[in-house]
XYZ file of C-alpha atoms in Angstrom:
751
model
C 0.008 0.009 -0.002
C 2.771 2.433 0.831
C 4.541 1.683 -2.475
C 1.325 2.154 -4.425
C 0.458 5.380 -2.678
C 4.014 6.677 -3.126
C 4.092 5.675 -6.726
C 0.777 6.605 -8.368
C -0.333 9.731 -6.491
C 3.138 11.281 -6.489
C 3.745 10.467 -10.139
C 0.515 12.114 -11.253
C 0.365 14.985 -8.813
C 2.474 17.087 -11.153
C 1.522 15.145 -14.276
C 2.890 11.893 -15.663
C 6.492 10.874 -16.355
C 7.808 7.863 -18.282
C 7.384 4.608 -16.339
C 9.318 1.364 -16.022
C 12.084 1.992 -18.533
C 14.897 -0.458 -19.071
C 17.733 -0.724 -21.600
C 17.197 -3.707 -23.904
C 20.097 -2.805 -26.228
C 23.102 -0.641 -25.537
C 23.834 0.550 -22.008
C 23.097 3.411 -19.671
C 21.193 4.507 -16.610
C 17.748 5.962 -15.861
C 17.206 8.248 -12.872
C 13.682 9.281 -11.834
C 12.676 12.200 -9.642
C 9.300 13.778 -8.729
C 9.252 15.982 -11.892
C 12.137 14.763 -14.047
C 13.556 11.637 -15.625
C 17.213 11.693 -16.641
C 18.592 9.171 -19.112
C 22.344 8.812 -19.331
C 23.473 6.606 -22.181
C 27.000 5.213 -22.136
C 26.890 3.501 -25.546
C 26.686 5.269 -28.914
C 23.233 3.804 -29.544
C 20.683 2.412 -27.166
C 17.131 1.009 -27.034
C 14.844 1.497 -23.979
C 11.485 -0.240 -23.557
C 8.912 1.668 -21.430
C 5.536 0.719 -20.068
C 4.465 4.311 -20.749
C 6.143 7.483 -21.996
C 4.272 10.719 -21.274
C 5.481 14.002 -19.781
C 3.072 16.205 -17.848
C 3.098 19.997 -17.831
C 6.032 21.254 -15.789
C 7.819 17.891 -15.978
C 10.840 17.060 -18.090
C 12.892 14.254 -19.564
C 16.553 14.874 -20.247
C 18.575 12.487 -22.417
C 22.333 12.724 -22.202
C 23.434 10.612 -25.167
C 26.244 12.747 -26.558
C 25.986 12.767 -30.314
C 24.527 9.269 -30.284
C 20.967 8.002 -30.726
C 18.331 6.590 -28.354
C 15.188 4.678 -29.286
C 12.429 4.743 -26.681
C 9.682 2.214 -27.380
C 6.346 2.128 -25.518
C 5.060 -1.377 -24.909
C 2.010 -0.437 -22.834
C -1.530 0.490 -23.883
C -1.409 4.306 -23.495
C -0.490 6.894 -26.109
C 2.412 9.237 -25.416
C 1.429 12.772 -24.461
C 4.183 15.369 -24.177
C 2.910 18.427 -22.281
C 6.260 19.119 -20.592
C 9.776 19.225 -22.052
C 11.824 16.519 -23.751
C 15.467 17.258 -24.568
C 18.321 15.175 -25.971
C 21.904 16.060 -26.717
C 21.866 13.662 -29.673
C 19.080 11.899 -31.600
C 15.859 10.635 -29.989
C 13.307 8.207 -31.442
C 9.913 7.911 -29.703
C 7.997 4.863 -30.919
C 4.465 4.232 -29.642
C 1.906 2.204 -31.617
C -0.837 3.852 -29.488
C 0.005 7.301 -30.872
C 2.080 10.352 -30.011
C 0.752 13.797 -29.085
C 2.943 16.839 -28.455
C 0.592 19.081 -26.489
C 0.276 22.859 -26.831
C 2.687 23.351 -23.901
C 4.992 20.539 -25.023
C 8.545 21.322 -26.073
C 10.935 18.898 -27.763
C 14.558 19.882 -28.419
C 17.316 17.644 -29.744
C 20.826 18.130 -30.959
C 20.341 15.405 -33.539
C 17.343 13.737 -35.146
C 13.887 13.569 -33.535
C 11.482 10.842 -34.665
C 7.930 10.319 -33.413
C 6.362 7.225 -34.958
C 3.563 4.711 -34.518
C 5.552 2.308 -36.728
C 8.180 0.188 -35.041
C 11.773 -0.773 -35.929
C 13.832 -3.766 -34.909
C 16.427 -3.393 -32.193
C 19.098 -4.918 -34.393
C 18.281 -2.583 -37.261
C 18.465 0.474 -35.018
C 21.662 -0.587 -33.299
C 23.379 -1.274 -36.628
C 22.887 2.312 -37.763
C 22.400 3.159 -41.433
C 19.064 2.916 -43.241
C 16.193 1.978 -40.873
C 12.893 0.352 -41.812
C 9.789 1.032 -39.751
C 6.544 -0.867 -40.125
C 3.397 -1.765 -38.186
C -0.384 -2.058 -38.209
C -1.440 0.642 -35.733
C -3.841 3.281 -36.995
C -3.111 5.747 -34.182
C -2.000 9.250 -35.057
C 1.044 11.448 -34.537
C 0.084 15.048 -33.757
C 2.173 18.089 -32.834
C 0.472 21.035 -31.191
C 3.578 22.329 -29.440
C 7.175 23.036 -30.450
C 9.710 20.632 -31.881
C 13.211 21.701 -32.780
C 16.414 19.952 -33.840
C 19.499 22.133 -33.877
C 21.678 19.699 -35.804
C 19.412 17.092 -37.363
C 15.999 16.189 -38.764
C 12.431 15.989 -37.492
C 10.359 13.000 -38.671
C 6.683 12.445 -37.755
C 5.444 9.085 -39.020
C 2.196 7.138 -38.846
C -0.086 4.954 -40.932
C -3.361 6.892 -40.823
C -2.763 10.545 -39.843
C 0.298 12.677 -39.248
C -0.406 16.293 -38.333
C 1.395 19.466 -37.318
C -0.582 22.341 -35.786
C 2.379 23.703 -33.847
C 5.897 24.702 -34.761
C 8.706 22.566 -36.169
C 12.258 23.802 -36.708
C 15.142 21.860 -38.252
C 17.432 24.570 -39.683
C 20.207 22.114 -40.549
C 18.104 19.137 -41.601
C 14.793 18.047 -43.072
C 11.332 18.126 -41.543
C 9.275 15.235 -42.902
C 5.679 14.331 -42.128
C 4.548 11.103 -43.788
C 1.968 8.355 -43.702
C 2.487 4.843 -45.045
C 2.366 1.225 -43.985
C 6.157 0.972 -44.199
C 8.827 3.651 -44.364
C 12.551 3.694 -44.839
C 14.702 6.317 -43.115
C 17.864 6.957 -45.078
C 20.446 9.701 -44.724
C 20.626 11.994 -47.752
C 21.990 15.461 -48.393
C 20.409 15.786 -51.822
C 16.745 14.860 -51.328
C 14.090 13.364 -49.121
C 15.188 10.952 -46.406
C 11.883 9.174 -45.738
C 10.739 6.745 -48.443
C 7.135 5.638 -48.089
C 5.406 2.434 -49.145
C 1.700 2.932 -50.013
C -1.162 0.938 -48.603
C -2.341 2.996 -45.634
C -4.698 5.587 -47.215
C -3.463 7.955 -44.494
C -3.433 11.773 -44.510
C -0.738 14.316 -43.748
C -1.919 17.693 -42.429
C -0.028 20.855 -41.733
C -1.749 23.852 -40.181
C 1.282 25.115 -38.324
C 4.752 26.442 -39.111
C 7.601 24.312 -40.407
C 11.055 25.800 -40.934
C 13.856 23.536 -42.105
C 16.560 23.207 -44.686
C 14.185 20.919 -46.559
C 10.505 19.984 -45.993
C 8.709 16.844 -47.101
C 5.015 16.081 -46.637
C 3.944 12.780 -48.191
C 0.864 10.597 -47.975
C 1.736 7.618 -50.165
C -1.858 6.937 -51.218
C -3.781 9.370 -49.032
C -4.148 13.150 -49.032
C -1.907 16.060 -48.112
C -3.462 19.160 -46.561
C -1.324 22.286 -46.253
C -3.955 24.469 -44.585
C -4.251 28.207 -44.324
C -4.020 29.627 -40.823
C -2.652 32.490 -38.787
C 0.748 30.846 -38.403
C 0.603 28.286 -41.205
C 3.698 28.344 -43.420
C 6.308 26.037 -44.886
C 9.753 27.600 -45.169
C 12.779 25.718 -46.514
C 15.992 27.699 -46.045
C 18.690 25.310 -47.281
C 22.199 24.824 -45.957
C 25.640 24.748 -47.513
C 25.108 21.059 -48.341
C 21.328 20.966 -48.906
C 19.333 23.055 -51.323
C 16.145 24.631 -50.046
C 13.420 22.226 -51.152
C 9.774 21.514 -50.225
C 7.851 18.402 -51.293
C 4.070 17.909 -50.974
C 3.337 14.440 -52.295
C 0.015 12.498 -52.515
C 0.520 10.522 -55.708
C -2.797 8.668 -55.467
C -4.708 11.310 -53.519
C -5.479 14.990 -53.223
C -3.150 17.881 -52.338
C -4.939 20.786 -50.686
C -2.297 23.529 -50.653
C -3.691 26.599 -48.994
C -0.741 28.116 -47.138
C 2.383 30.141 -47.831
C 5.344 28.081 -48.985
C 8.863 29.400 -49.515
C 12.089 27.732 -50.517
C 15.466 29.485 -50.576
C 19.031 28.219 -50.591
C 21.415 29.276 -47.880
C 23.115 31.778 -50.208
C 19.815 33.492 -50.886
C 19.264 32.037 -54.337
C 15.942 30.401 -55.141
C 14.992 26.908 -54.051
C 12.428 24.415 -55.337
C 8.894 23.369 -54.408
C 7.424 20.105 -55.741
C 3.674 19.505 -55.450
C 2.597 16.043 -56.630
C -0.924 14.595 -56.472
C -3.689 12.984 -58.417
C -5.793 16.119 -57.896
C -5.003 19.421 -56.219
C -6.319 22.809 -55.131
C -4.218 25.917 -54.439
C -6.718 28.367 -52.929
C -4.972 31.092 -50.877
C -1.550 29.551 -51.508
C 1.505 31.481 -52.657
C 4.810 29.826 -53.509
C 8.020 31.839 -53.275
C 10.934 29.940 -54.792
C 12.984 29.716 -57.954
C 10.928 26.810 -59.276
C 7.531 25.343 -58.467
C 6.997 21.941 -60.109
C 3.444 20.607 -60.142
C 2.757 16.988 -60.997
C -0.942 16.126 -61.355
C -3.307 13.712 -63.088
C -5.357 16.462 -64.731
C -5.398 20.132 -63.911
C -8.316 22.522 -64.261
C -7.163 26.025 -63.436
C -10.308 27.832 -62.326
C -10.368 31.049 -60.297
C -8.619 29.722 -57.174
C -5.833 27.808 -58.933
C -5.276 30.537 -61.508
C -5.011 33.190 -58.802
C -2.438 31.143 -56.852
C -0.384 30.516 -59.965
C -0.584 34.212 -60.882
C 0.608 35.323 -57.405
C 3.506 32.891 -57.439
C 4.599 33.820 -60.972
C 4.415 37.525 -60.214
C 6.559 36.883 -57.127
C 9.336 35.534 -59.354
C 8.583 31.794 -59.112
C 8.796 29.910 -62.394
C 6.060 27.293 -62.588
C 6.036 23.988 -64.463
C 2.890 21.858 -64.584
C 3.292 18.202 -65.621
C -0.119 16.572 -66.120
C -0.763 12.919 -66.977
C -3.785 13.944 -69.003
C -5.187 17.353 -69.962
C -4.530 20.883 -68.710
C -7.431 23.295 -68.908
C -6.887 26.975 -68.154
C -10.414 28.292 -67.734
C -9.784 31.482 -65.722
C -7.674 34.468 -66.738
C -4.084 34.273 -65.567
C -1.841 37.326 -65.716
C 1.572 37.900 -64.154
C 4.336 40.470 -64.066
C 8.077 39.896 -64.244
C 10.469 37.364 -65.723
C 9.164 34.075 -64.305
C 8.401 31.331 -66.835
C 5.197 29.307 -67.070
C 5.417 25.816 -68.619
C 2.426 23.526 -69.232
C 3.288 19.927 -70.116
C 0.106 17.930 -70.803
C 0.044 14.195 -71.304
C -2.649 14.824 -73.895
C -3.986 18.287 -74.759
C -4.112 21.885 -73.528
C -7.162 24.160 -73.602
C -7.242 27.891 -72.961
C -10.937 28.455 -72.391
C -13.287 31.019 -73.890
C -13.098 34.475 -72.330
C -9.780 33.416 -70.764
C -6.561 35.416 -71.125
C -2.995 34.295 -70.538
C -0.717 37.325 -70.409
C 2.618 38.537 -69.134
C 4.011 41.993 -68.523
C 7.780 41.751 -68.281
C 10.115 39.068 -69.629
C 8.180 35.919 -68.848
C 8.104 32.919 -71.202
C 5.149 30.629 -71.842
C 5.540 27.043 -73.108
C 2.490 24.981 -74.011
C 3.413 21.355 -74.622
C 0.905 18.704 -75.677
C 1.688 14.959 -75.607
C 4.497 15.422 -73.090
C 5.481 11.719 -73.308
C 5.995 11.899 -77.070
C 3.685 8.987 -77.947
C 1.714 10.644 -80.806
C -1.654 10.509 -79.041
C -3.201 13.364 -81.063
C -2.062 15.880 -78.474
C -3.440 19.295 -79.439
C -3.398 22.900 -78.281
C -6.596 24.899 -78.466
C -6.627 28.602 -77.667
C -10.285 29.570 -77.454
C -9.305 32.717 -75.547
C -6.402 35.158 -75.815
C -2.638 34.879 -75.498
C -1.421 38.425 -74.937
C 2.333 38.994 -75.043
C 2.042 42.545 -76.411
C 3.675 43.971 -73.287
C 6.215 41.189 -72.773
C 9.734 40.707 -74.026
C 9.494 36.975 -73.411
C 8.464 34.255 -75.897
C 5.587 31.826 -76.369
C 6.108 28.274 -77.664
C 3.219 25.960 -78.547
C 4.096 22.311 -79.276
C 1.524 19.899 -80.714
C 1.536 16.383 -82.189
C 2.120 15.644 -85.846
C -1.311 13.951 -85.734
C -2.818 16.661 -83.500
C -4.081 20.185 -84.088
C -3.075 23.733 -83.195
C -5.831 26.319 -82.900
C -4.088 29.693 -82.383
C -7.104 31.763 -81.369
C -6.287 35.384 -80.570
C -2.585 36.040 -80.181
C -1.123 39.457 -79.489
C 2.612 40.069 -79.885
C 5.039 42.862 -79.026
C 5.989 44.860 -82.116
C 9.323 45.799 -80.495
C 10.231 42.268 -79.459
C 13.801 41.157 -80.101
C 15.240 37.700 -79.486
C 17.589 37.262 -76.545
C 21.247 37.028 -77.647
C 22.248 33.538 -78.760
C 18.723 32.160 -78.219
C 18.301 31.335 -81.882
C 14.674 32.448 -81.728
C 13.193 34.085 -84.823
C 9.641 34.855 -83.715
C 8.101 35.820 -80.368
C 5.236 33.334 -80.687
C 6.011 30.057 -82.410
C 3.923 26.940 -82.942
C 5.907 23.737 -83.493
C 4.869 20.355 -84.847
C 6.407 17.688 -82.606
C 8.924 15.177 -83.948
C 8.675 11.952 -81.919
C 10.404 9.408 -84.193
C 13.158 9.083 -86.785
C 10.481 8.663 -89.477
C 8.936 11.978 -88.439
C 12.394 13.540 -88.518
C 12.887 12.402 -92.093
C 9.365 13.561 -92.958
C 10.407 17.169 -92.378
C 11.484 16.951 -96.028
C 7.797 17.024 -96.971
C 7.500 20.606 -95.674
C 10.846 22.311 -95.440
C 9.250 25.625 -94.434
C 7.527 24.314 -91.296
C 8.370 24.737 -87.635
C 9.356 21.586 -85.750
C 10.484 20.537 -82.273
C 11.923 17.326 -80.877
C 9.465 15.824 -78.456
C 11.970 13.407 -76.899
C 15.397 11.830 -77.398
C 15.576 9.744 -80.588
C 17.753 6.827 -81.679
C 18.503 6.034 -85.289
C 19.415 2.453 -86.223
C 19.589 2.460 -90.020
C 20.872 4.777 -92.736
C 19.298 8.208 -92.375
C 18.003 10.143 -95.373
C 19.202 13.712 -94.959
C 16.447 16.293 -94.542
C 15.870 18.182 -97.803
C 18.336 16.103 -99.808
C 18.313 17.469 -103.374
C 16.193 20.523 -102.466
C 17.081 23.786 -104.163
C 15.938 25.899 -101.221
C 16.936 23.693 -98.302
C 15.292 23.872 -94.883
C 13.768 27.325 -94.380
C 11.685 26.765 -91.236
C 12.635 26.503 -87.589
C 13.793 23.348 -85.857
C 14.184 23.411 -82.065
C 15.569 20.352 -80.319
C 14.520 21.712 -76.893
C 17.696 20.155 -75.484
C 16.942 16.624 -76.725
C 19.437 14.244 -78.340
C 19.395 12.337 -81.596
C 21.686 9.321 -81.295
C 23.219 7.244 -84.057
C 22.468 9.338 -87.149
C 24.335 7.658 -90.024
C 24.570 8.688 -93.683
C 26.947 8.308 -96.595
C 27.359 9.281 -100.236
C 29.083 7.747 -103.225
C 32.220 9.338 -104.571
C 30.661 11.795 -107.006
C 31.671 15.421 -107.413
C 28.057 16.512 -108.095
C 26.587 15.009 -104.940
C 24.399 17.394 -102.895
C 25.648 18.606 -99.492
C 25.371 15.924 -96.848
C 24.250 16.221 -93.216
C 21.296 15.546 -90.945
C 19.999 18.612 -92.769
C 21.345 18.592 -96.300
C 21.069 22.370 -96.634
C 19.747 25.063 -94.300
C 18.469 28.035 -96.250
C 18.997 31.684 -95.402
C 15.807 31.850 -93.299
C 16.280 28.419 -91.736
C 17.100 27.879 -88.058
C 18.356 24.761 -86.269
C 18.866 25.141 -82.520
C 19.044 23.451 -79.126
C 19.818 19.941 -80.341
C 22.499 17.339 -79.529
C 23.868 14.712 -81.883
C 25.696 11.735 -80.372
C 27.402 8.792 -82.099
C 26.728 10.406 -85.468
C 28.566 8.825 -88.392
C 29.217 9.969 -91.935
C 31.281 8.577 -94.776
C 31.557 10.948 -97.718
C 33.374 11.624 -100.911
C 33.257 14.417 -103.423
C 30.820 16.605 -101.477
C 30.596 19.088 -98.643
C 29.458 17.382 -95.450
C 28.822 18.133 -91.806
C 27.212 15.956 -89.181
C 24.489 18.531 -88.568
C 24.323 20.240 -91.970
C 26.039 19.844 -95.302
C 25.671 23.541 -96.021
C 24.024 26.388 -94.132
C 23.162 29.946 -95.046
C 20.901 30.226 -91.982
C 21.355 30.035 -88.224
C 22.744 27.144 -86.213
C 22.614 27.839 -82.453
C 23.195 25.969 -79.209
C 24.100 22.618 -80.684
C 26.454 19.894 -79.528
C 27.801 17.340 -82.018
C 29.676 14.130 -81.243
C 30.623 11.421 -83.698
C 32.972 10.522 -86.534
C 33.469 11.377 -90.189
C 35.714 10.070 -92.932
C 36.348 10.533 -96.597
C 38.642 8.409 -98.728
C 38.514 10.125 -102.120
C 41.911 11.595 -102.838
C 41.845 15.363 -102.465
C 38.061 15.571 -102.684
C 36.825 15.117 -99.131
C 35.502 18.302 -97.515
C 34.041 17.847 -94.055
C 33.153 19.873 -90.969
C 32.180 18.623 -87.553
C 28.987 20.682 -87.424
C 28.540 22.050 -90.966
C 30.305 21.596 -94.266
C 29.977 24.989 -95.938
C 28.826 27.810 -93.626
C 27.679 31.063 -95.173
C 25.336 31.893 -92.288
C 25.862 31.980 -88.508
C 26.995 29.271 -86.130
C 26.687 30.373 -82.505
C 27.411 28.456 -79.304
C 28.222 25.203 -81.021
C 30.464 22.484 -79.608
C 32.005 19.706 -81.645
C 33.795 16.559 -80.543
C 34.244 14.668 -83.785
C 36.892 12.177 -84.913
C 37.801 12.844 -88.542
C 39.873 11.228 -91.286
C 40.092 13.038 -94.616
C 42.028 13.227 -97.818
C 40.947 16.826 -98.286
C 39.920 19.827 -96.203
C 38.382 19.487 -92.761
C 37.372 21.770 -89.884
C 36.309 21.123 -86.313
C 33.187 23.313 -86.657
C 33.015 24.048 -90.384
C 34.876 22.879 -93.443
C 34.537 26.333 -94.987
C 33.322 29.535 -93.354
C 32.317 32.702 -95.130
C 29.766 33.608 -92.471
C 30.101 33.982 -88.684
C 31.258 31.436 -86.116
C 30.913 32.815 -82.580
C 31.289 31.451 -79.020
C 31.935 27.945 -80.323
C 34.534 25.283 -79.614
C 35.890 22.028 -80.980
C 37.792 19.172 -79.435
C 38.448 16.468 -81.987
C 40.965 13.859 -83.083
C 41.899 14.631 -86.671
C 44.047 12.708 -89.119
C 44.398 12.384 -92.885
C 46.324 11.362 -95.950
C 48.756 13.120 -98.225
C 46.208 15.741 -99.342
C 44.660 16.487 -95.959
C 44.360 19.957 -94.442
C 42.918 20.903 -91.069
C 41.629 23.921 -89.203
C 40.555 23.456 -85.591
C 37.510 25.697 -86.061
C 37.272 26.053 -89.868
C 39.341 24.468 -92.591
C 39.035 27.628 -94.648
C 37.996 31.009 -93.278
C 37.075 32.820 -96.465
C 37.484 36.577 -97.016
C 33.953 37.200 -95.716
C 34.359 34.800 -92.807
C 34.559 35.855 -89.163
C 35.575 33.652 -86.239
C 35.018 35.309 -82.863
C 35.199 34.194 -79.198
C 35.923 30.596 -80.112
C 38.596 28.038 -79.365
C 39.935 24.659 -80.518
C 41.598 21.813 -78.648
C 42.241 18.199 -79.526
C 44.870 16.571 -81.752
C 45.710 17.466 -85.339
C 47.499 15.065 -87.662
C 46.891 16.356 -91.211
C 49.515 17.305 -93.797
C 49.000 20.962 -92.954
C 47.394 22.077 -89.723
C 46.264 25.326 -88.174
C 45.058 25.566 -84.596
C 42.009 27.604 -85.703
C 42.097 27.535 -89.518
C 44.166 25.936 -92.245
C 43.663 29.012 -94.444
C 42.562 32.381 -93.107
C 41.383 34.933 -95.622
C 38.876 36.530 -93.296
C 39.014 37.770 -89.703
C 39.713 35.985 -86.412
C 39.004 37.782 -83.123
C 39.238 37.058 -79.365
C 39.921 33.356 -79.825
C 42.621 30.801 -79.013
C 43.966 27.413 -80.026
C 45.412 24.796 -77.693
C 45.620 21.921 -80.108
C 48.293 19.234 -80.035
C 49.620 19.394 -83.607
C 51.570 16.290 -84.522
C 54.863 16.655 -86.474
C 54.451 16.310 -90.273
C 56.782 15.919 -93.213
C 57.889 18.100 -94.816
C 57.876 20.568 -91.911
C 56.901 24.220 -92.228
C 53.242 23.962 -93.166
C 51.723 24.177 -89.699
C 50.966 27.096 -87.410
C 49.646 27.499 -83.903
C 46.700 29.564 -85.222
C 46.694 29.090 -88.996
C 48.765 27.467 -91.712
C 48.319 30.396 -94.119
C 47.288 33.861 -92.988
C 46.032 35.987 -95.874
C 43.443 37.826 -93.771
C 43.369 39.447 -90.346
C 44.229 37.852 -87.036
C 43.447 40.354 -84.297
C 45.822 41.180 -81.484
C 43.618 39.294 -78.994
C 44.093 35.857 -80.613
C 46.470 33.388 -78.898
C 47.872 29.887 -79.119
C 49.489 27.529 -76.639
C 53.092 27.064 -77.779
C 53.737 24.090 -75.511
C 50.620 22.076 -76.281
C 50.785 22.744 -80.022
C 54.534 22.397 -80.368
C 54.394 25.392 -82.738
C 56.715 28.356 -82.424
C 54.871 30.466 -85.012
C 51.227 31.479 -85.188
C 51.153 31.331 -89.005
C 53.424 29.223 -91.203
C 52.810 31.380 -94.285
C 51.474 34.825 -95.101
C 51.103 37.687 -92.662
C 53.024 36.862 -89.464
C 51.408 36.741 -86.031
C 53.337 38.277 -83.149
C 55.362 35.698 -81.259
C 54.090 37.225 -77.989
C 50.677 35.756 -78.803
C 52.146 32.316 -78.309
C 51.660 31.558 -74.607
C 52.964 28.890 -72.329
C 50.450 26.488 -70.840
C 50.916 28.207 -67.472
C 50.123 31.592 -69.066
C 47.041 30.136 -70.712
C 45.577 29.486 -67.279
C 45.797 33.142 -66.187
C 43.289 35.840 -67.148
C 46.060 38.427 -67.066
C 47.683 36.819 -70.115
C 44.749 37.780 -72.323
C 43.968 41.178 -73.778
C 41.525 43.776 -72.421
C 38.782 42.638 -74.787
C 38.534 39.303 -72.935
C 35.769 39.525 -70.310
C 36.294 37.149 -67.396
C 33.865 38.946 -65.060
C 30.700 37.208 -63.831
C 28.242 37.269 -66.674
C 31.042 37.824 -69.182
C 32.195 35.604 -72.046
C 35.087 33.666 -70.498
C 35.926 31.864 -67.274
C 38.248 29.229 -65.823
C 37.266 25.912 -64.260
C 39.284 23.560 -62.079
C 41.382 21.021 -63.940
C 41.369 22.866 -67.271
C 44.492 24.796 -68.204
C 42.833 27.234 -70.580
C 39.768 29.493 -70.611
C 36.299 28.141 -71.400
C 33.153 29.940 -72.450
C 30.914 30.837 -69.555
C 27.790 29.534 -71.301
C 29.424 26.090 -71.459
C 29.835 25.960 -67.684
C 26.171 26.852 -67.199
C 25.091 24.193 -69.660
């Protein structure tokens, strides 16, 4: 009787404390007082089983576990209620299948990770460290009404049926993750979520409080996620030096109700990312402040509430991308200011409804993409309203299936619009027919004046028929690869002097544009014709392309090949070429012959040839009208005569350099660090690497190039070695990167 009276009444007079704890793994001691329990753990990790674990108001539990981890498991029949304080120097896991409630007065502080879960873990799994699996059948909830903070780790709230935060959670150096699922895996990660959820519980995750952490993750595997509006409701991801600021709201088979303020920023102040993923979703009252807001949904209908939330977020500088499995319907007017971009990727079709306006004031871009999987499902774009870009300097792109339709509706453009430098854009509003197969790529020949876009990466297995082969006008439309890759393009020609130019595009006409495409493992065997892996000849614009592959020609003295283009009379901007070549004639890393402009481009190839071979690292021949500017060549040259940038220069070369390994040839005297023959102009700001090239002169013949423009490899790695025209400032043309002993173009680093 005395023990009972001393135990129960005293324990509950000031509220409960944890009862009957004992170490079942690891080692340590437990000391109990009238209002405090102190746990001192002597091992790095430990497991304690308790009959109950609750903390009354005014009571406290202190865990001295260094930087280690303690798992406290409740084996009794009562839920855990924390109305007092719980603190741990390291990590603390509270597992109770009957549920966990942090009351309004409850305070939890840890130096490491805090986990509250109704799912259990094995002792052996916990003691081993590393990834930890939790599972169970309890349908009790985990609810926070108080304050939880981890100064050095993460906060995880886990249950099967309902996980909810109505209080405050802070994990400035870790992630805060609220999840429901029948089984979860905890795994350390500095680059993404750390809780991986197995569906099957139909549980909900609710946040009506404040969460601040480096990263935030709310996921109901096959239930719903509710981010509710409230006086203090907000999700704020702030990032750290090793974690980007990122927020996830995930209910892949359920509904996301996002009604609160969400912000994501990296630790350096740059924008973070928010991902909202659900079968259905609603954004009423929500505003997202981040660099990017990615929305993944089954089908999206943007009525007044959703359109208003998207408009607020876009106007706040957040670029929004919507990825829908099925259709996207914008049925309420959506306007925004500023430079944020709005991208709609629909699995099927996109509708802009009647009396609906999409408009931007500023520099925002709009991309409307039907059939986002590239399966030719008749994906169409219908504008029954208005697209108004008359006060925007941005662009609009509409992409629809080759077997779909494009209904332009009312479109207003800006009469003063000009394309951004190096974008390759020709028109402010452009509708593209999607190319989703190699057959559709070849079918461009049926309408060489059309506008086309790659819908996905393509792979070519057989011999490719060049686009526009034999055409007198060539390709005069616009082709935008949208960053996709065509792999394995292969073509060849017989040895005939009257063969048409050879390339993926035979000829690009003066109004033609090819941009934003990558070629890999391309292969060409030619003879008696001009050839390039991208284009045989071009009088138009080639922009932002990357070409990798091989070319060869065996006809004595007749081969004429360029890595990107054979004969360039137009503009090549921001092209890169990594092509292995063998020729008996003239070859160039970017162009065989250039009488147009090559700018901000580079080549890095392995070149060799026979007794009539001639090589220029950028262009075999730079004709009198040709200009090469802000470009460079590396690689290895092994032709009869080699020039680091050109074999013959009759035009102008500016602000460029060559660092090509030029192999010794017989007879000597025909090679130069910059050009073999200089009959044009090589500006004072053009350089070559004497050591890498093995060349003591910039030009073997013609107008000499000052010897001072031949730099050592060490000098090539210093900005001070280059002239005042070279801009190495942030946002300039040139930069240096670790491990590379010469300048590179800044746009290449970004790409």
